[in-house]
mmCIF file of C-alpha atoms in Angstrom:
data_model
loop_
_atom_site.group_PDB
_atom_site.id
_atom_site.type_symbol
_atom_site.label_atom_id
_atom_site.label_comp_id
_atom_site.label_asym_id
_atom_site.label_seq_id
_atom_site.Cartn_x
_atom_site.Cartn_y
_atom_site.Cartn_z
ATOM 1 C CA UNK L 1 0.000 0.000 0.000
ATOM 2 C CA UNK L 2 1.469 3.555 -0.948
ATOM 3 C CA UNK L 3 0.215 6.923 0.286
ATOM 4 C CA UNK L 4 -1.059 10.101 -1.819
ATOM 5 C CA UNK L 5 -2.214 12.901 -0.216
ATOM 6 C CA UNK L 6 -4.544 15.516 -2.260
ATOM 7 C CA UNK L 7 -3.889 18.835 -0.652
ATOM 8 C CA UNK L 8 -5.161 22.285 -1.147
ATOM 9 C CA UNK L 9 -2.707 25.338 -0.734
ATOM 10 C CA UNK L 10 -2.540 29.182 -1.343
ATOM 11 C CA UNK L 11 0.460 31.023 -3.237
ATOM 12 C CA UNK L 12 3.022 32.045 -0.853
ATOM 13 C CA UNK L 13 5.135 33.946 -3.485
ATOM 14 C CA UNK L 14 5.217 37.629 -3.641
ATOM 15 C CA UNK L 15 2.271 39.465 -4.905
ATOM 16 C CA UNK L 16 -0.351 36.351 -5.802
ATOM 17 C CA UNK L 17 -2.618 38.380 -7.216
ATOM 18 C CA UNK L 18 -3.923 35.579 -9.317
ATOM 19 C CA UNK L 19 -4.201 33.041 -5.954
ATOM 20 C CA UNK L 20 -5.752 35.677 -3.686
ATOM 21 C CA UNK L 21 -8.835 36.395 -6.820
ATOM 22 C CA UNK L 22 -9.483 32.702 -6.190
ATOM 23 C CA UNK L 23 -9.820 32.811 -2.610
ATOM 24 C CA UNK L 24 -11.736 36.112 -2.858
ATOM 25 C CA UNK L 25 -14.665 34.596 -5.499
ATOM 26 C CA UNK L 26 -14.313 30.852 -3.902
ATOM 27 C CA UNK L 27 -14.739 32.755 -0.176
ATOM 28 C CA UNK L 28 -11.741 29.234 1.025
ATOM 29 C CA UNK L 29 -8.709 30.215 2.460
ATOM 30 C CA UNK L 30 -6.814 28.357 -0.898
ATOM 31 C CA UNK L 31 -6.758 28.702 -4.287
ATOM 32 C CA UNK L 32 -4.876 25.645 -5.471
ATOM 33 C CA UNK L 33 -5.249 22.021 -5.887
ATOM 34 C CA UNK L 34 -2.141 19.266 -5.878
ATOM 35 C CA UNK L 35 -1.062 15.254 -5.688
ATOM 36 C CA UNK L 36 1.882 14.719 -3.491
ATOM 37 C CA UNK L 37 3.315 11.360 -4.161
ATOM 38 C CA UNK L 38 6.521 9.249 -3.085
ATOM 39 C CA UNK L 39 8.148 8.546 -6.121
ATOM 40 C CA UNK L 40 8.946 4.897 -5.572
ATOM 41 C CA UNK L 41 12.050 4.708 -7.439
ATOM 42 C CA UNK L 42 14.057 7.842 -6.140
ATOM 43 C CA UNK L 43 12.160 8.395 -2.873
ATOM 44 C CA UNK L 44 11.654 11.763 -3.949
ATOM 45 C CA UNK L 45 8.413 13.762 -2.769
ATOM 46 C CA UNK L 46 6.484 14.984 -5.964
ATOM 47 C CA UNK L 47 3.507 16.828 -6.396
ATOM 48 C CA UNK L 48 1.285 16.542 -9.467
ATOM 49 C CA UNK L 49 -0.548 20.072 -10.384
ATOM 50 C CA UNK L 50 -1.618 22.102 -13.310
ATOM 51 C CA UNK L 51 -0.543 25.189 -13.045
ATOM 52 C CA UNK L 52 2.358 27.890 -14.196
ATOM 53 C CA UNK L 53 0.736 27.671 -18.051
ATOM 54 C CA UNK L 54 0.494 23.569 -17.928
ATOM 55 C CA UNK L 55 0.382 20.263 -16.228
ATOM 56 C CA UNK L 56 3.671 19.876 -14.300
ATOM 57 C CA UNK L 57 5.409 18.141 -11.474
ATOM 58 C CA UNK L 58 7.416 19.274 -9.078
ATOM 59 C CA UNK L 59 9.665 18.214 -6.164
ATOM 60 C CA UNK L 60 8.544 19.149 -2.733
ATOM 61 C CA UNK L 61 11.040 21.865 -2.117
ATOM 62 C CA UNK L 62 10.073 23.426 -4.985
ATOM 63 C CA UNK L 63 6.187 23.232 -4.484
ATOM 64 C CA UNK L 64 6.614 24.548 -0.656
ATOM 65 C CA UNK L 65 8.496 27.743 -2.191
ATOM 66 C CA UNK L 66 5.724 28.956 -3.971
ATOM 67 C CA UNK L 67 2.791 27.430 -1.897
ATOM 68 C CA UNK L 68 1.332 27.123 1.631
ATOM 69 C CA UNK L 69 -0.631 24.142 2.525
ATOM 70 C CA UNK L 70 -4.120 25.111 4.065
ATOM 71 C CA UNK L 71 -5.217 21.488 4.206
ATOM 72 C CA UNK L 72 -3.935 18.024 3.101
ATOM 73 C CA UNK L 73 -5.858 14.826 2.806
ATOM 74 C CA UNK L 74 -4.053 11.327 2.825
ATOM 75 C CA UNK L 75 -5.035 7.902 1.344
ATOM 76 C CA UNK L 76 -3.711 4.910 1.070
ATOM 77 C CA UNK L 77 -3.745 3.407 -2.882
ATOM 78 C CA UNK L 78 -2.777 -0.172 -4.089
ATOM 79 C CA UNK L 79 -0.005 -0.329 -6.357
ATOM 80 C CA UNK L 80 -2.792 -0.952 -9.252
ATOM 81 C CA UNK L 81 -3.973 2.987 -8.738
ATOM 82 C CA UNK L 82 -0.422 4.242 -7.714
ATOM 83 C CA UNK L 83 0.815 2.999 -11.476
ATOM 84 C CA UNK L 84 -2.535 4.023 -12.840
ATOM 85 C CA UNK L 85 -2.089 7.708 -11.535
ATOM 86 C CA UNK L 86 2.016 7.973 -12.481
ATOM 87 C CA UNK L 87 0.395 6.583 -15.567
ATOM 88 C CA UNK L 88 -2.108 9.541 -16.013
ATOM 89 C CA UNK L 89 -0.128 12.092 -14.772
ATOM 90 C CA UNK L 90 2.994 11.390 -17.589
ATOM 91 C CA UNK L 91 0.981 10.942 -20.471
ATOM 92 C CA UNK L 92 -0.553 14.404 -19.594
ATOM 93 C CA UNK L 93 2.347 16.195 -18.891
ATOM 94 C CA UNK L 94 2.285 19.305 -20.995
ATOM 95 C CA UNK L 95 -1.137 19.737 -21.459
ATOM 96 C CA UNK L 96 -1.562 23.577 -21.289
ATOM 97 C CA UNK L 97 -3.367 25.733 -18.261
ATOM 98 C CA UNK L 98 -7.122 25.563 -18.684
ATOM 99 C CA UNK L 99 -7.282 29.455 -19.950
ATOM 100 C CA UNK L 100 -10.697 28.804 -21.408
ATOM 101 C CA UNK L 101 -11.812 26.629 -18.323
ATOM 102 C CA UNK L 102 -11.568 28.940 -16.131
ATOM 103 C CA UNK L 103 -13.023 32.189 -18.506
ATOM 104 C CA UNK L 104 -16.060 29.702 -18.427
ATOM 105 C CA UNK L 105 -16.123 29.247 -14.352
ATOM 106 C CA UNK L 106 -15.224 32.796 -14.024
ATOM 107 C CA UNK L 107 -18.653 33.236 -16.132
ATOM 108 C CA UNK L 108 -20.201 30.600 -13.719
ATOM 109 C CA UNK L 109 -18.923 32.897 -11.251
ATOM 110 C CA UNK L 110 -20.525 36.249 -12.138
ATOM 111 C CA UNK L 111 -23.861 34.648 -12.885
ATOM 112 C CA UNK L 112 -23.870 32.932 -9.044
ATOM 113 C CA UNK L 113 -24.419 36.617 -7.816
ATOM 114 C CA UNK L 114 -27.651 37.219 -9.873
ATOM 115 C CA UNK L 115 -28.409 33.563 -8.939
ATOM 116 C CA UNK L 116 -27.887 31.944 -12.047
ATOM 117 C CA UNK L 117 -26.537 28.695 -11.786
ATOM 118 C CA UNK L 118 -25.359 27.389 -14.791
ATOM 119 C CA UNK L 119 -22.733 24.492 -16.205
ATOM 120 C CA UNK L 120 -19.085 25.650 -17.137
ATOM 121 C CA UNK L 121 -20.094 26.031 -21.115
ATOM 122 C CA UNK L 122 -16.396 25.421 -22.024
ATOM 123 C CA UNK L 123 -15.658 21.777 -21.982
ATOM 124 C CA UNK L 124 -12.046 21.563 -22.127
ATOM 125 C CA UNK L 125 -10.980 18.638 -19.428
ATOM 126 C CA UNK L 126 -8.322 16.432 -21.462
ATOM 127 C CA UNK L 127 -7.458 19.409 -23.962
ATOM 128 C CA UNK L 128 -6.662 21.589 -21.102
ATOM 129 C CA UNK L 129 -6.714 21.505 -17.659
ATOM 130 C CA UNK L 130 -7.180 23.610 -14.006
ATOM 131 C CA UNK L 131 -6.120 22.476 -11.163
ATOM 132 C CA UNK L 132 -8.895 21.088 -9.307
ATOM 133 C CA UNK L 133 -10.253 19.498 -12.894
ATOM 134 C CA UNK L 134 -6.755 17.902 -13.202
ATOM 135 C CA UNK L 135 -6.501 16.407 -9.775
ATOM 136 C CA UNK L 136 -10.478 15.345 -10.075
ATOM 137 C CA UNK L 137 -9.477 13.589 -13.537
ATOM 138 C CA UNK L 138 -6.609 11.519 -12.020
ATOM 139 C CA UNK L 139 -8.734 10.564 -9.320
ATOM 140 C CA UNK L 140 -11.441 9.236 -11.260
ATOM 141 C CA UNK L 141 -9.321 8.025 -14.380
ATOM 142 C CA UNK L 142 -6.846 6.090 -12.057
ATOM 143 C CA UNK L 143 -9.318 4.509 -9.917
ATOM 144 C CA UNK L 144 -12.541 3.336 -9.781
ATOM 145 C CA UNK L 145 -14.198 5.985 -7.946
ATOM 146 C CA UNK L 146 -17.075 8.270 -9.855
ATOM 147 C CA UNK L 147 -17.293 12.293 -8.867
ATOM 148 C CA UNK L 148 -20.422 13.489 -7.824
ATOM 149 C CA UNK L 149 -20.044 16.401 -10.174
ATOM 150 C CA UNK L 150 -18.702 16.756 -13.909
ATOM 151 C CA UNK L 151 -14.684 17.448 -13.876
ATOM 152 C CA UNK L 152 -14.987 20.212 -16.362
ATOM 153 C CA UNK L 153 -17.271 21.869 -13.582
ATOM 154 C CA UNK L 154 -14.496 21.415 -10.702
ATOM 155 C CA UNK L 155 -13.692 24.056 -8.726
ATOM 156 C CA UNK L 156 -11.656 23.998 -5.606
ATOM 157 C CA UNK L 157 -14.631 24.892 -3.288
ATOM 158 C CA UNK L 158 -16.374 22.148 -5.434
ATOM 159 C CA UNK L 159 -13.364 19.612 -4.875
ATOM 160 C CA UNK L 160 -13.001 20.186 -1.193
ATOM 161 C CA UNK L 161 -15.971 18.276 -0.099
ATOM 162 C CA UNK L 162 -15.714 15.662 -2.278
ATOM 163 C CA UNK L 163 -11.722 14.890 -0.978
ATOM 164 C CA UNK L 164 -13.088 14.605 2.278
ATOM 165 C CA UNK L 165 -15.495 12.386 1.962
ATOM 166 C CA UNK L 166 -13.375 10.066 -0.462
ATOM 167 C CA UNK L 167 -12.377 6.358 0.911
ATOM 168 C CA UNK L 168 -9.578 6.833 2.789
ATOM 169 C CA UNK L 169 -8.080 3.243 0.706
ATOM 170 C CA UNK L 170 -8.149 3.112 -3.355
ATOM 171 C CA UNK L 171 -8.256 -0.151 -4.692
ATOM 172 C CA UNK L 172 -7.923 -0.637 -8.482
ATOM 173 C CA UNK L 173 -10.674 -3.305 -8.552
ATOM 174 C CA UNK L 174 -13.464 -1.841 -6.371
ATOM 175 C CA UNK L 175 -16.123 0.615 -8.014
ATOM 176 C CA UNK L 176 -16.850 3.439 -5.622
ATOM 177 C CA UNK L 177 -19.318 6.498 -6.455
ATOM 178 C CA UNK L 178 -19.193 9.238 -3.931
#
């Protein structure tokens, strides 16, 4: 059994302008959305984002230089999911920052306060990718749990809920719907 923990963080560099618009529409105390990981080969902490224009990794000292974790939430995976998310995460690597996601959330967004609620009208998740939609898609491509909501609808707000009331163990061969 291996451990992941899916964490949500703020920017802690100077002058997050973008992170602290975020916290200011979402009313949460983070902005941002990761995976940290052991890799199992180099025993290296990781953690699996999209963010800075694309899906990326990054080591742990370099994630904890430009982020502050508000809240982390660990699990315990079988080595099934653990390959299936490594898996995921490589052959996305690259895939650009969800620019038109989150113009259609922001929209989402501004029609909340005239109590419109509406779907994210730009469906984008596997062309591009936010981070909450990108951490939502690994969970439910590299397991067999099913989100409650639609990934290209993911917000952090949105995500938060749903992490903490995930099963604390993934195994590959068990369906799960939350």
């Amino acid at each position: 059994m291996k451990n992941i923990s899916i964490i949500f963080s703020k920017a802690s560099t100077f002058f997050p302008i973008f992170s602290w618009l975020i916290m200011l529409t979402e009313r949460t105390p983070y902005s941002h959305v990761a995976m940290k990981v052991q890799d199992v080969q180099t025993g290296i902490t990781l953690y699996y984002q999209a963010s800075h224009t694309m899906v990326n990794t990054m080591s742990e000292d370099q994630f904890l230089a430009q982020e502050s974790i508000v809240y982390s939430f660990d699990f315990g995976v079988d080595d099934n999911v653990a390959i299936a998310i490594r898996r995921f995460v490589q052959i996305n690597m690259g895939i650009p920052y969800g620019k038109l996601a989150i113009l259609g959330l922001t929209y989402v967004q501004f029609l909340k306060l005239f109590k419109i609620n509406i779907k994210n009208p730009f469906k984008t998740v596997g062309k591009e990718y936010v981070c909450s939609q990108f951490i939502g898609a690994t969970v439910e491509k590299a397991t067999n749990i099913t989100l409650p909501v639609d990934v290209n609808d993911l917000t952090p707000v949105m995500f938060y809920p749903i992490v903490e009331n995930l099963p604390k163990i993934w195994l590959g061969n068990k369906n799960v719907t939350i």
